[in-house]
XYZ file of C-alpha atoms in Angstrom:
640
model
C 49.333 87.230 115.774
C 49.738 90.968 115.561
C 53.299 92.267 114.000
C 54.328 93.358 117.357
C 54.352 89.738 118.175
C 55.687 88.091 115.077
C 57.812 85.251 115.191
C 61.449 85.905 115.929
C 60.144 89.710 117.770
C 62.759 88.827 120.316
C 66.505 87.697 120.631
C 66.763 87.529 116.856
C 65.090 91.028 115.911
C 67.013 92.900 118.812
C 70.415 91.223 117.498
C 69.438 93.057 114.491
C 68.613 96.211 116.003
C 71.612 96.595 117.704
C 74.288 96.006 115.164
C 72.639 99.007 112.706
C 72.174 101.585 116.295
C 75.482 101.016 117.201
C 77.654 99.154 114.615
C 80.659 99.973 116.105
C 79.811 98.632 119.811
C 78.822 94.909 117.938
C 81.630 95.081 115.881
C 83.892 95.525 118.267
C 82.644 92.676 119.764
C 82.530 89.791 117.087
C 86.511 91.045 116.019
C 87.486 88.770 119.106
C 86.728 85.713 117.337
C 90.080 85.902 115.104
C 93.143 86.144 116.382
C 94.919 90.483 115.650
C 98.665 90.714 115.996
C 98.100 94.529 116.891
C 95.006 96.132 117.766
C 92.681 98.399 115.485
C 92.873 101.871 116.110
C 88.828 102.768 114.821
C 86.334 100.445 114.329
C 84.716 101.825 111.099
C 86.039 104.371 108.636
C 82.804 105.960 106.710
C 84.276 109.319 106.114
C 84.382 108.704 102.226
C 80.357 107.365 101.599
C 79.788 104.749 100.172
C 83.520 103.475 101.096
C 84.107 101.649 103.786
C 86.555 100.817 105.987
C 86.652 98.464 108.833
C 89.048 97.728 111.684
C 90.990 100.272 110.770
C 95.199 100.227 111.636
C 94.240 96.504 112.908
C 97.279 93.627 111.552
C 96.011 90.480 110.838
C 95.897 87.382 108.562
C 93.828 84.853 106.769
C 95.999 81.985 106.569
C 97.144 82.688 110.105
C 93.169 82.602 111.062
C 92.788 80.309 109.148
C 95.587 77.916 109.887
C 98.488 78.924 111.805
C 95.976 79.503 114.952
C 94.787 75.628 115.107
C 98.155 74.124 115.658
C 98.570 74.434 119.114
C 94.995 72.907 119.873
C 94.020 70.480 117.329
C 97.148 69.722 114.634
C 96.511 66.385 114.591
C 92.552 66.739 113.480
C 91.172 67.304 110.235
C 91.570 70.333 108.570
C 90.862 69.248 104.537
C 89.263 66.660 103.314
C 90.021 66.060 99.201
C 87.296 63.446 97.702
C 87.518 62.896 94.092
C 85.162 60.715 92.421
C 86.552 61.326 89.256
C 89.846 60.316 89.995
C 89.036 57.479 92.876
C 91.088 59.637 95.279
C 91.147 60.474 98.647
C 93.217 62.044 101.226
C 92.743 64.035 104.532
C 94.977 66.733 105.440
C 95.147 67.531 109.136
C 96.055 70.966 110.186
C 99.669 69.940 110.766
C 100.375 68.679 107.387
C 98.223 71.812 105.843
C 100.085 74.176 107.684
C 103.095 72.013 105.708
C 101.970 72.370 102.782
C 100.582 76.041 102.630
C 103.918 76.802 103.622
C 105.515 75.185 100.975
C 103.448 76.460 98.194
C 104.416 80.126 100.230
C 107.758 79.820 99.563
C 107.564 78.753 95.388
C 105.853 81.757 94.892
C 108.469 83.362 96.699
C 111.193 82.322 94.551
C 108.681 82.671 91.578
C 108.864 86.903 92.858
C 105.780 86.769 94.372
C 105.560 89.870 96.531
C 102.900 91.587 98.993
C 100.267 93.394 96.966
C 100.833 90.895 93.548
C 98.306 89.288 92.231
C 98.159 85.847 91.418
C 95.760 84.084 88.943
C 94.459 80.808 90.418
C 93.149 78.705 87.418
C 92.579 75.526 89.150
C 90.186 72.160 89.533
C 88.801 71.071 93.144
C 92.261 69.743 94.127
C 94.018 70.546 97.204
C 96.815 72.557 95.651
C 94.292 75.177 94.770
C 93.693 75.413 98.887
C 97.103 75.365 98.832
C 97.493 78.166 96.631
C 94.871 80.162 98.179
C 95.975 80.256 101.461
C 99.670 81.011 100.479
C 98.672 83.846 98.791
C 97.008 84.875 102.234
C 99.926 83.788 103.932
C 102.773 86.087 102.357
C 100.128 89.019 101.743
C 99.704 88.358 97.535
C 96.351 89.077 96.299
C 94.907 85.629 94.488
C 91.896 85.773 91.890
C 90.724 82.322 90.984
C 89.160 81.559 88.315
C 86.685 79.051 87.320
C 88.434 75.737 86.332
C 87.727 75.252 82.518
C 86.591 78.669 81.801
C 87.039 79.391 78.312
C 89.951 81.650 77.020
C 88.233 84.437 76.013
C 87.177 84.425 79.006
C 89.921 83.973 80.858
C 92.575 86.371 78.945
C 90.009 89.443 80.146
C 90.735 87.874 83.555
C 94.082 88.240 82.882
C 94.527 91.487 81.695
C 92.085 93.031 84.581
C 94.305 91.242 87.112
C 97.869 91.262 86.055
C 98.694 88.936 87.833
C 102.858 88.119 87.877
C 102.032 84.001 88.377
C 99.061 82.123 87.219
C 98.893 78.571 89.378
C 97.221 75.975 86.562
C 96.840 72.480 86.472
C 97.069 69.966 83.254
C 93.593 69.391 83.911
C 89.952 68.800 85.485
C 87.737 65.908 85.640
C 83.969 66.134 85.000
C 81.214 63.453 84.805
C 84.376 60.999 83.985
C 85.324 63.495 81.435
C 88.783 64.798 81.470
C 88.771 69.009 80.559
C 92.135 70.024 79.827
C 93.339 72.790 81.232
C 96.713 73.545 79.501
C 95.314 74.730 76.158
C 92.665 77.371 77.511
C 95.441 78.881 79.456
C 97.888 79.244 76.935
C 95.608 80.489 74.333
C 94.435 83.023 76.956
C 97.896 84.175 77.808
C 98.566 84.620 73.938
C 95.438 86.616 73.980
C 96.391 88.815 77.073
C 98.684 92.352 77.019
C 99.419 91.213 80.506
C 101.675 88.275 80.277
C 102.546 87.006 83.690
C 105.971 85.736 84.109
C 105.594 82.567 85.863
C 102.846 79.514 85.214
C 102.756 77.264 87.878
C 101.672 73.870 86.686
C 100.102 70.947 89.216
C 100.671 67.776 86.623
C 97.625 65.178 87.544
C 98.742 63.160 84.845
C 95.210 63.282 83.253
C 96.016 65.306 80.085
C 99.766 65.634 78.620
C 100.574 69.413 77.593
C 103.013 71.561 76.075
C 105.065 73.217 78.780
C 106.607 76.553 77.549
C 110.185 77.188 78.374
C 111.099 80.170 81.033
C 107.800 80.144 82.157
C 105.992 77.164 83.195
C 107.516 75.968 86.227
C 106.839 72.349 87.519
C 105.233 72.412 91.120
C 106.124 68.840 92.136
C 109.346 69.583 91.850
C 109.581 73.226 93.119
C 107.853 71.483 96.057
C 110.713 68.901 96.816
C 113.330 71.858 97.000
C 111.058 73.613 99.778
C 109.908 70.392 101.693
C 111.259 72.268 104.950
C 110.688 75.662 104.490
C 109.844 78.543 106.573
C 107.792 81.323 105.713
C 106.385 83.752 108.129
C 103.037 85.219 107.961
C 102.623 88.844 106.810
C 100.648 90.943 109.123
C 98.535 93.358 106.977
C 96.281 96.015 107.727
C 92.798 94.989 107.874
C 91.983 97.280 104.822
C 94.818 95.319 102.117
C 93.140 93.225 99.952
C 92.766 89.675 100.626
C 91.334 88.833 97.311
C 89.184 89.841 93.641
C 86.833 87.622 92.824
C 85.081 88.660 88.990
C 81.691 88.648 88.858
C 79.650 88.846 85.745
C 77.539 92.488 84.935
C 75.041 93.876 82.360
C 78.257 94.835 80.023
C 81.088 92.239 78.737
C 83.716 94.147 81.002
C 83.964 91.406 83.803
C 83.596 93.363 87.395
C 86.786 92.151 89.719
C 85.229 91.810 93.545
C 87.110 93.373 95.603
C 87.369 91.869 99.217
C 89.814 92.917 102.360
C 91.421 91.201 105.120
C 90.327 91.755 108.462
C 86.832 92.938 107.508
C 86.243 89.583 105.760
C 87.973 87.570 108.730
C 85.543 88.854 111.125
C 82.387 88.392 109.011
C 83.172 85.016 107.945
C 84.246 84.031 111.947
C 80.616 85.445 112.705
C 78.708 83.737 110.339
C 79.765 80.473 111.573
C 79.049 81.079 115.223
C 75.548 83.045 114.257
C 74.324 81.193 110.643
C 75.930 77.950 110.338
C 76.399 76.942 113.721
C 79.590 75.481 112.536
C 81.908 74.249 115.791
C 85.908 72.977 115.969
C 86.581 70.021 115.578
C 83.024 69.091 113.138
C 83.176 68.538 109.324
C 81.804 71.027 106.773
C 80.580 70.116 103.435
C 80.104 72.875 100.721
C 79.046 70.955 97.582
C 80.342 74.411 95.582
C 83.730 75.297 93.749
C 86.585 77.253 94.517
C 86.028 78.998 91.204
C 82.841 80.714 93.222
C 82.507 82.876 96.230
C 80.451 80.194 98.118
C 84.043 78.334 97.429
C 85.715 81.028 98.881
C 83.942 81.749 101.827
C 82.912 78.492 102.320
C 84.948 75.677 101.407
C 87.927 77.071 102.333
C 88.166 80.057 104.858
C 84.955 79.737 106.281
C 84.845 76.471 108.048
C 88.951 76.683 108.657
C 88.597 79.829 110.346
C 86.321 78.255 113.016
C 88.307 75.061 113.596
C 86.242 72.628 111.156
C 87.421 69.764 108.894
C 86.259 71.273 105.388
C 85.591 68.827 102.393
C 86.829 69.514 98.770
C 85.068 67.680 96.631
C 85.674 66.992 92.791
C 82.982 65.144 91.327
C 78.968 65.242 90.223
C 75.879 64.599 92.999
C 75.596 61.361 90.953
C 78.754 59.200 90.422
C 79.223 56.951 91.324
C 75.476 57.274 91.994
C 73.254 58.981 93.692
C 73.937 58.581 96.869
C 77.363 59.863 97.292
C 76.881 62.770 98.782
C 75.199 61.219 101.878
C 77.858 58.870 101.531
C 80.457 61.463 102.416
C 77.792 62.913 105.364
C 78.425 59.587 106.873
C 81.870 58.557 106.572
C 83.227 62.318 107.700
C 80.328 62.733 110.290
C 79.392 65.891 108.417
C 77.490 68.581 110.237
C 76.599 71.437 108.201
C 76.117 70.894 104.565
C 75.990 73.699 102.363
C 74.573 73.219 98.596
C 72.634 74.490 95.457
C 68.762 74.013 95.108
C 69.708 72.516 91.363
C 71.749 70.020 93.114
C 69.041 69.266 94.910
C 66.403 68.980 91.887
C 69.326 66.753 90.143
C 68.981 64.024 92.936
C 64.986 64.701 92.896
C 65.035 62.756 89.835
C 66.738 59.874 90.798
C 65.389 56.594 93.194
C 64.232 58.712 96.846
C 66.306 55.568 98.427
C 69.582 56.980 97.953
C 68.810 58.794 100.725
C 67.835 56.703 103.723
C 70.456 54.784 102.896
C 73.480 56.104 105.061
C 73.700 57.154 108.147
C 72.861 60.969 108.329
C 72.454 61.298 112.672
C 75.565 63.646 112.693
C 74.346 65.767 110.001
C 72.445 69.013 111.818
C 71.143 71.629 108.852
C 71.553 71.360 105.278
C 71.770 75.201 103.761
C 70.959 75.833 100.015
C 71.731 78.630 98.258
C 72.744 80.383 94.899
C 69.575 80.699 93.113
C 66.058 80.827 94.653
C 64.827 77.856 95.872
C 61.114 76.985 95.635
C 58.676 75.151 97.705
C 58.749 71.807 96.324
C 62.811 71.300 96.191
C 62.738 72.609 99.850
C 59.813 70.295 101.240
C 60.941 67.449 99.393
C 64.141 67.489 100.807
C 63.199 68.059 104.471
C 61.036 65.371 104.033
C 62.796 62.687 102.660
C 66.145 63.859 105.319
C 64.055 64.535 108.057
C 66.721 67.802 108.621
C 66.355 71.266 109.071
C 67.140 72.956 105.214
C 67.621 76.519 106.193
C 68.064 78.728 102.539
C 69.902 81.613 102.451
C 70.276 84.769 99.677
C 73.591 86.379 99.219
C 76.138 87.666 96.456
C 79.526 87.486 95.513
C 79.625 91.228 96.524
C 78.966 90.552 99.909
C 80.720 87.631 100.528
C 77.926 86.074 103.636
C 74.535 85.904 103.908
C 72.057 89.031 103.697
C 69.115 87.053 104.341
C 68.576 83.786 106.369
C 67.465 82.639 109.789
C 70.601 82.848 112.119
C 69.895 79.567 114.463
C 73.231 80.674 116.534
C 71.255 83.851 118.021
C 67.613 82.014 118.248
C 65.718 78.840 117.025
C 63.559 81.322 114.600
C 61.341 79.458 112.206
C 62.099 78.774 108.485
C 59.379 79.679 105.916
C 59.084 77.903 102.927
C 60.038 80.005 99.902
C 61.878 82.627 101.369
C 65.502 82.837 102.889
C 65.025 84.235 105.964
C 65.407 87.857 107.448
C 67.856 90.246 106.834
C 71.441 89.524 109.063
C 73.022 91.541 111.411
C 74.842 94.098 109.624
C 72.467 95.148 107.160
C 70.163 97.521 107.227
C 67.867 96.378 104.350
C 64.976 98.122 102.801
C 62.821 97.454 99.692
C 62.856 100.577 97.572
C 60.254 101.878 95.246
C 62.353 101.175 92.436
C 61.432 105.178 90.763
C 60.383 107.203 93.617
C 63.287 105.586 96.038
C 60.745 105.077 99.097
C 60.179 102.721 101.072
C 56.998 100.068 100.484
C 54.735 98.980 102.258
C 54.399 95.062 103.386
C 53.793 92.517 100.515
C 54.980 95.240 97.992
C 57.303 95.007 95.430
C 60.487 96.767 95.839
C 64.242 96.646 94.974
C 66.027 95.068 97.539
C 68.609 97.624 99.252
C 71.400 98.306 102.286
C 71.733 101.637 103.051
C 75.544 102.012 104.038
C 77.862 101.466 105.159
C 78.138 97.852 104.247
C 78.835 95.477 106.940
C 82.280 93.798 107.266
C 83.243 91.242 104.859
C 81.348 92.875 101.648
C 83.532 94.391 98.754
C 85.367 97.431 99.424
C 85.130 98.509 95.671
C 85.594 96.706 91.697
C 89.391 96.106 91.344
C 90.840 98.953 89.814
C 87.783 101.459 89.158
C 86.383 102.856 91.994
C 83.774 104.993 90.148
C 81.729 101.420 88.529
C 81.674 100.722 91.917
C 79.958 103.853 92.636
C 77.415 103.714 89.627
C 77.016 100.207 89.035
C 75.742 99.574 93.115
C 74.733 103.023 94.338
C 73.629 105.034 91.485
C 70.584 103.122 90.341
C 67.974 104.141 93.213
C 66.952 107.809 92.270
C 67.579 110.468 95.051
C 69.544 107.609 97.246
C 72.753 106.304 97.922
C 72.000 102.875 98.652
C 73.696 99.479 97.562
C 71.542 97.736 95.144
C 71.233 93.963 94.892
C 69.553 94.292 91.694
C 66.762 92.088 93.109
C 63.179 92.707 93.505
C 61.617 91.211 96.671
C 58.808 91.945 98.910
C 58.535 91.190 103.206
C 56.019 89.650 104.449
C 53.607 90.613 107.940
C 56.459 88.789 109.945
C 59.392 90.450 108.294
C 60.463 87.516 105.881
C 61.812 88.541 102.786
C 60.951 86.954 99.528
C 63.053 86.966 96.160
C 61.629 87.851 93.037
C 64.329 87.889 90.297
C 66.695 90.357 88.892
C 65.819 94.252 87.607
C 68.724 93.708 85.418
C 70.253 91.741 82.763
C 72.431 89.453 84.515
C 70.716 85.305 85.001
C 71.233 82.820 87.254
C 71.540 79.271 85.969
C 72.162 76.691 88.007
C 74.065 79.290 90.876
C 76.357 81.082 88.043
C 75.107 84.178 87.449
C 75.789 85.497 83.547
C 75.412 88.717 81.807
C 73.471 88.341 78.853
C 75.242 90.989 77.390
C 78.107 88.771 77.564
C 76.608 86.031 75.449
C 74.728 88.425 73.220
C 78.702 89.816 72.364
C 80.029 86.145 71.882
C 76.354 85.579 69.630
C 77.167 88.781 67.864
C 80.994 88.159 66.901
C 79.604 85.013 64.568
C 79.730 86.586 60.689
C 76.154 85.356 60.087
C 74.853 87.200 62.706
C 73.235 90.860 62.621
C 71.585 91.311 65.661
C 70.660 89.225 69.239
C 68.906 89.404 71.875
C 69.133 86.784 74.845
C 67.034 86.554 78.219
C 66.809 84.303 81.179
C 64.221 81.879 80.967
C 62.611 79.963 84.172
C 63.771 76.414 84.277
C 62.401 73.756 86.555
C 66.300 71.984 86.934
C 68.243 74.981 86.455
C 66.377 77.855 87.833
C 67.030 79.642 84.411
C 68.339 78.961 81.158
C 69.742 81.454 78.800
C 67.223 81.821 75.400
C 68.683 83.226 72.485
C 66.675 85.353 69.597
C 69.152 85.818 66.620
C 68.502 87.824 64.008
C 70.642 86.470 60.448
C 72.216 89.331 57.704
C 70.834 86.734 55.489
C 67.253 84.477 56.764
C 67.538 82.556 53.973
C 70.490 80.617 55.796
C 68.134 78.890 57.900
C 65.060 78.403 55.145
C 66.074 74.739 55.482
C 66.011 72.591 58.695
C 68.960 70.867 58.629
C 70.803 74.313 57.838
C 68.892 75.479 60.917
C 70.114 72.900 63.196
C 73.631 73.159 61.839
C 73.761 77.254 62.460
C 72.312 76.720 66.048
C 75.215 74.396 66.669
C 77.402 76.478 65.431
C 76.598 79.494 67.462
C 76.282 77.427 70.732
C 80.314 76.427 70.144
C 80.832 79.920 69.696
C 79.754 80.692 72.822
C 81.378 77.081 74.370
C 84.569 78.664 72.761
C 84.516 82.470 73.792
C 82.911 82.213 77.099
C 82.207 78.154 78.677
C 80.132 75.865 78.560
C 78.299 76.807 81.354
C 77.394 80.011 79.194
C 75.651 78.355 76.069
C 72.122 78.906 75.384
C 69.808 76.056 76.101
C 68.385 76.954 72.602
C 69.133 79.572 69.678
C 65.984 80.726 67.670
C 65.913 82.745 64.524
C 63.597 85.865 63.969
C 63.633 88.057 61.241
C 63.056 91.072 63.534
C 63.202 91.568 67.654
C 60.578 93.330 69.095
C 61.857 96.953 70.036
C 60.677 100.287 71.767
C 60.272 103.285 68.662
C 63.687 104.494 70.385
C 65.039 101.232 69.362
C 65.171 99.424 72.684
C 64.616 95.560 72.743
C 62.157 94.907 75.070
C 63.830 92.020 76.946
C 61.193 91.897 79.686
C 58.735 90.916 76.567
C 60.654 88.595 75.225
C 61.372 86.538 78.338
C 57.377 86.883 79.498
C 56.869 84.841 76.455
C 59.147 82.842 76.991
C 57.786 81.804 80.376
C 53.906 81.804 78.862
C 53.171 84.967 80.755
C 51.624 88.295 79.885
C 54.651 90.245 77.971
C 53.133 93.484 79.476
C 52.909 97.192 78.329
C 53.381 97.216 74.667
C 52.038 100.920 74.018
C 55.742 101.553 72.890
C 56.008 99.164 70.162
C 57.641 99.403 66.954
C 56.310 96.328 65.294
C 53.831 93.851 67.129
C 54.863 91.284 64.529
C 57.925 90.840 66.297
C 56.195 89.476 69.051
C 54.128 87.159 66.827
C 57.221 85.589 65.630
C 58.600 85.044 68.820
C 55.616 83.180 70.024
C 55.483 81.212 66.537
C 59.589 80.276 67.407
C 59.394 78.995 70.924
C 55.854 76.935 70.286
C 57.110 75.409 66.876
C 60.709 74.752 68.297
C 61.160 74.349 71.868
């Protein structure tokens, strides 16, 4: 087979074609799957490169889109589905009652002074009130930011102070593995930690951890609810270009990078992808295995599936309690269609007895999408084979908020390939970019993985609040060029599929979450023992990667002893746990006396973490002290 005739030439690759050579003409056309309540005046704004605008003068709404909409046709269907395994609790909210309760949490935050254009922290655990919350803030115009439920202070107060938010919507706690998190603590100690103090906490009591409520500003919702059991709040039309929503993001510096997304932009994309990607139809059930806390949450748990009609599920719990088998459990009780997930969950339940699955009744489930960190071969055939469905993987970023690469099934049947995610999607023009020179390379050669602008709708219109990072962090890194840069190498194959590589910069990916190590190298560095740090990703067969830590001590005697070893090791792993989650910690802390450097006093990260991973650590010509090396390989054979 020539590359004139490679597979998915037709329907798929002309698609393609046509939304870069005339953007504006396919555009156009996909903004008539969500509803406008007055027409766009231009299609796309690029007068300002690399800004974008899309859909420009058009009014619309998310919550509207994504609920409001539905009523007529299918109120009495599912709309959310809340499972918690942690809690033994289950409820389904139809689009009627949602529409309810959305409405409700609308008008607390109106008498809380929540106004178009505020923000408002969401700070939440998979329960329905954070839907709630979401959508409300969609509904009257406010601009929400959740956060990761359980993400540590520190953490949190930066959050805080990016967003200034004039509510933060909190809960008293979460639930994980049977354990319960509180919730009440972190916040307070991040709100003492903050300049910006918001004036209102609004706090869902589970009755799963009591807390200290703070008078004049923690507000009960239960009973803020009761007062507006039948109230009406009217949608706010906005201009497509208002901002729906910031999302943070972690970067190669501590300064978390806010996301920002719009409103009719993001509508359209999202309404696309599930005609074109996931195939998604009204009146089916969608399962995202994800969190609110991320953008998969976002864009698919809640306005995703909503937009097109679907029953979404919310689920609080782990891929194995009560065992393994209760995510197919949930397939088969809500008839679940598309299933959307992360290739670690996948390796989790790899472990486990292969007759949890073929033990419920899968027939209505159609494709089960993974996503969030690459997935390789063996997850991917392994779980084809033992569902006997299509697993179609898919590579994307919180920045752009849907798919960049995949196979879209909606447009043609194309073929998956094992170990990559597909092709690039309509919308973006991607090319793999010497990563000096800036040109293009040739097939099966390395590159940086690029869109030459102007972004498609539904990626992030700039970082909250600083439109020149936005300008050097994504399109100042490929010399001579002003393209977007994913900060991922990749290279296409003779059939145009794209393969991922792994990052050009300092930011991981463990299990989906993507972390600076610069953050964790700070939260290392604040300990009083410590003088210098230096942390890398680290391939993991569960995880994807781990975070490796090399600390250097003021004083190495410290550690001369095991048992003092051990004990400093724990110690700087709670640091972390404290400053930054759990979900941030090292898997292991290892002491050097010196970290290998460049004579300009570079640490030569790339080094480290090709030792690391047993693998040739590379040009060393610019050295300072080979001995550093030596140790390293000496501290991850001795004590790994």
């Amino acid at each position: 087979m020539g590359a004139g005739d490679a597979i998915g030439a037709g329907t798929l690759r002309e698609f393609h074609a046509r939304s870069i050579a005339d953007r504006e003409g396919f555009w156009r056309e996909q903004a008539a799957l969500i509803d406008w309540h007055a027409p766009f005046e231009r299609v796309l704004d690029y007068s300002k490169p690399p800004f974008t605008r899309w859909f420009v003068g058009g009014r619309t709404n998310l919550c509207h889109n994504a609920v409001d909409r539905h009523l007529a046709a299918r109120r009495d269907q599912p709309a959310l589905i809340f499972v918690s395994t942690e809690t033994d609790t289950e409820r389904v909210f139809t689009f009627g009652e949602l529409h309810r309760e959305v409405v409700r949490m609308a008008a607390i935050m109106r008498e809380l002074g929540v106004r178009r254009g505020d923000r408002v922290l969401i700070y939440m655990p998979m329960i329905p009130e954070a839907a709630f919350a979401m959508l409300a803030c969609a509904r009257i115009g406010a601009i929400h930011s959740v956060v990761f439920g359980g993400f540590a202070s520190h953490s949190l107060a930066s959050r805080i102070d990016d967003a200034s938010p004039v509510l933060v919507v909190s809960a008293d706690a979460g639930s994980r593995a049977g354990k319960v998190v509180p919730y009440k603590p972190l916040l307070d100690a991040a709100i003492d930690m903050a300049g910006n103090k918001p004036a209102n906490v609004l706090m869902v009591d589970r009755g799963l951890a009591p807390f200290e409520r703070v008078a004049g500003r923690d507000r009960d919702y239960a009973a803020l609810r009761e007062r507006h059991l039948d109230a009406e709040v009217p949608v706010e039309w906005l201009e497509s270009n208002e901002v729906s929503y910031t999302l943070y993001t972690s970067g190669t510096t501590g300064v978390p990078k806010g996301v920002q997304r719009d409103v009719g932009g993001h509508a359209v994309a999202l309404a696309a992808s599930m005609k074109y990607i996931f195939c998604g139809n009204p009146g089916e059930t969608y399962f995202s295995t994800s969190d609110i806390g991320w953008v998969v949450g976002h864009s698919y748990i809640v306005y995703g599936p909503l937009i097109a009609g679907m029953a979404t599920i919310m689920y609080e719990g782990t891929p194995l309690r009560p065992d393994a088998g209760i995510l197919w459990q949930l397939v088969e009780k809500y008839r679940v269609t598309v299933m959307f997930s992360a290739p670690t969950a996948i390796r989790v339940l790899k472990k486990q007895d292969p007759s949890w699955l073929s033990r419920h009744d899968l027939s209505s489930l159609r494709t089960l999408f993974l996503a969030g960190e690459p997935l390789d071969e063996p997850t991917a055939r392994w779980i084809g084979e033992a569902l006997g469905k299509p697993i179609v993987d898919n590579y994307w970023q919180t920045e752009t908020g849907w798919p960049i690469l995949t196979v879209a099934h909606g447009v043609e049947k194309t073929p998956t390939r094992l170990g990559s995610p597909g092709m690039p999607m309509y919308g973006y023009d991607l090319r793999l970019l010497h990563e000096q020179t800036g040109e293009e390379v040739g097939v099966n050669e390395k590159g940086v993985v690029a869109i030459v602008p102007p972004l498609p709708p539904g990626c992030m219109q700039t970082v909250w609040g600083d439109d020149e990072r936005f300008v050097k962090t994504y399109f100042s890194t490929i010399p001579g060029k002003l393209v977007y840069s994913t900060f991922d190498w990749g290279i296409r194959d003779e059939d145009g599929y794209y393969f991922i590589l792994g990052r050009t910069d300092d930011v991981i990916n463990v299990a989906g979450h993507r972390l600076g190590t610069r953050e964790i190298e700070e939260s290392l560095s604040s300990h009083q023992a410590v003088a210098e740090c230096a942390v890398v990703g680290v391939a993991d067969s569960l995880k994807g990667q781990v975070a490796m830590a090399f600390v250097v001590l003021k004083d190495p005697a410290r550690v001369a002893a095991p048992e003092a070893r051990m004990a400093l090791e724990g110690e700087l792993m709670a640091t972390v746990d404290k400053q930054l989650g759990a979900v941030a910690r090292p898997s292991r802390v290892h002491f050097v006396t010196l970290l290998p450097k460049t004579r300009s006093g570079k640490v030569l990260r790339r080094s480290i973490q090709a030792i690391c991973e047993a693998r040739d650590p590379g040009d060393l010509t610019t050295i300072e002290d080979p001995g550093a090396l030596e140790q390293l390989r000496r501290a991850v054979g001795l004590e790994a």
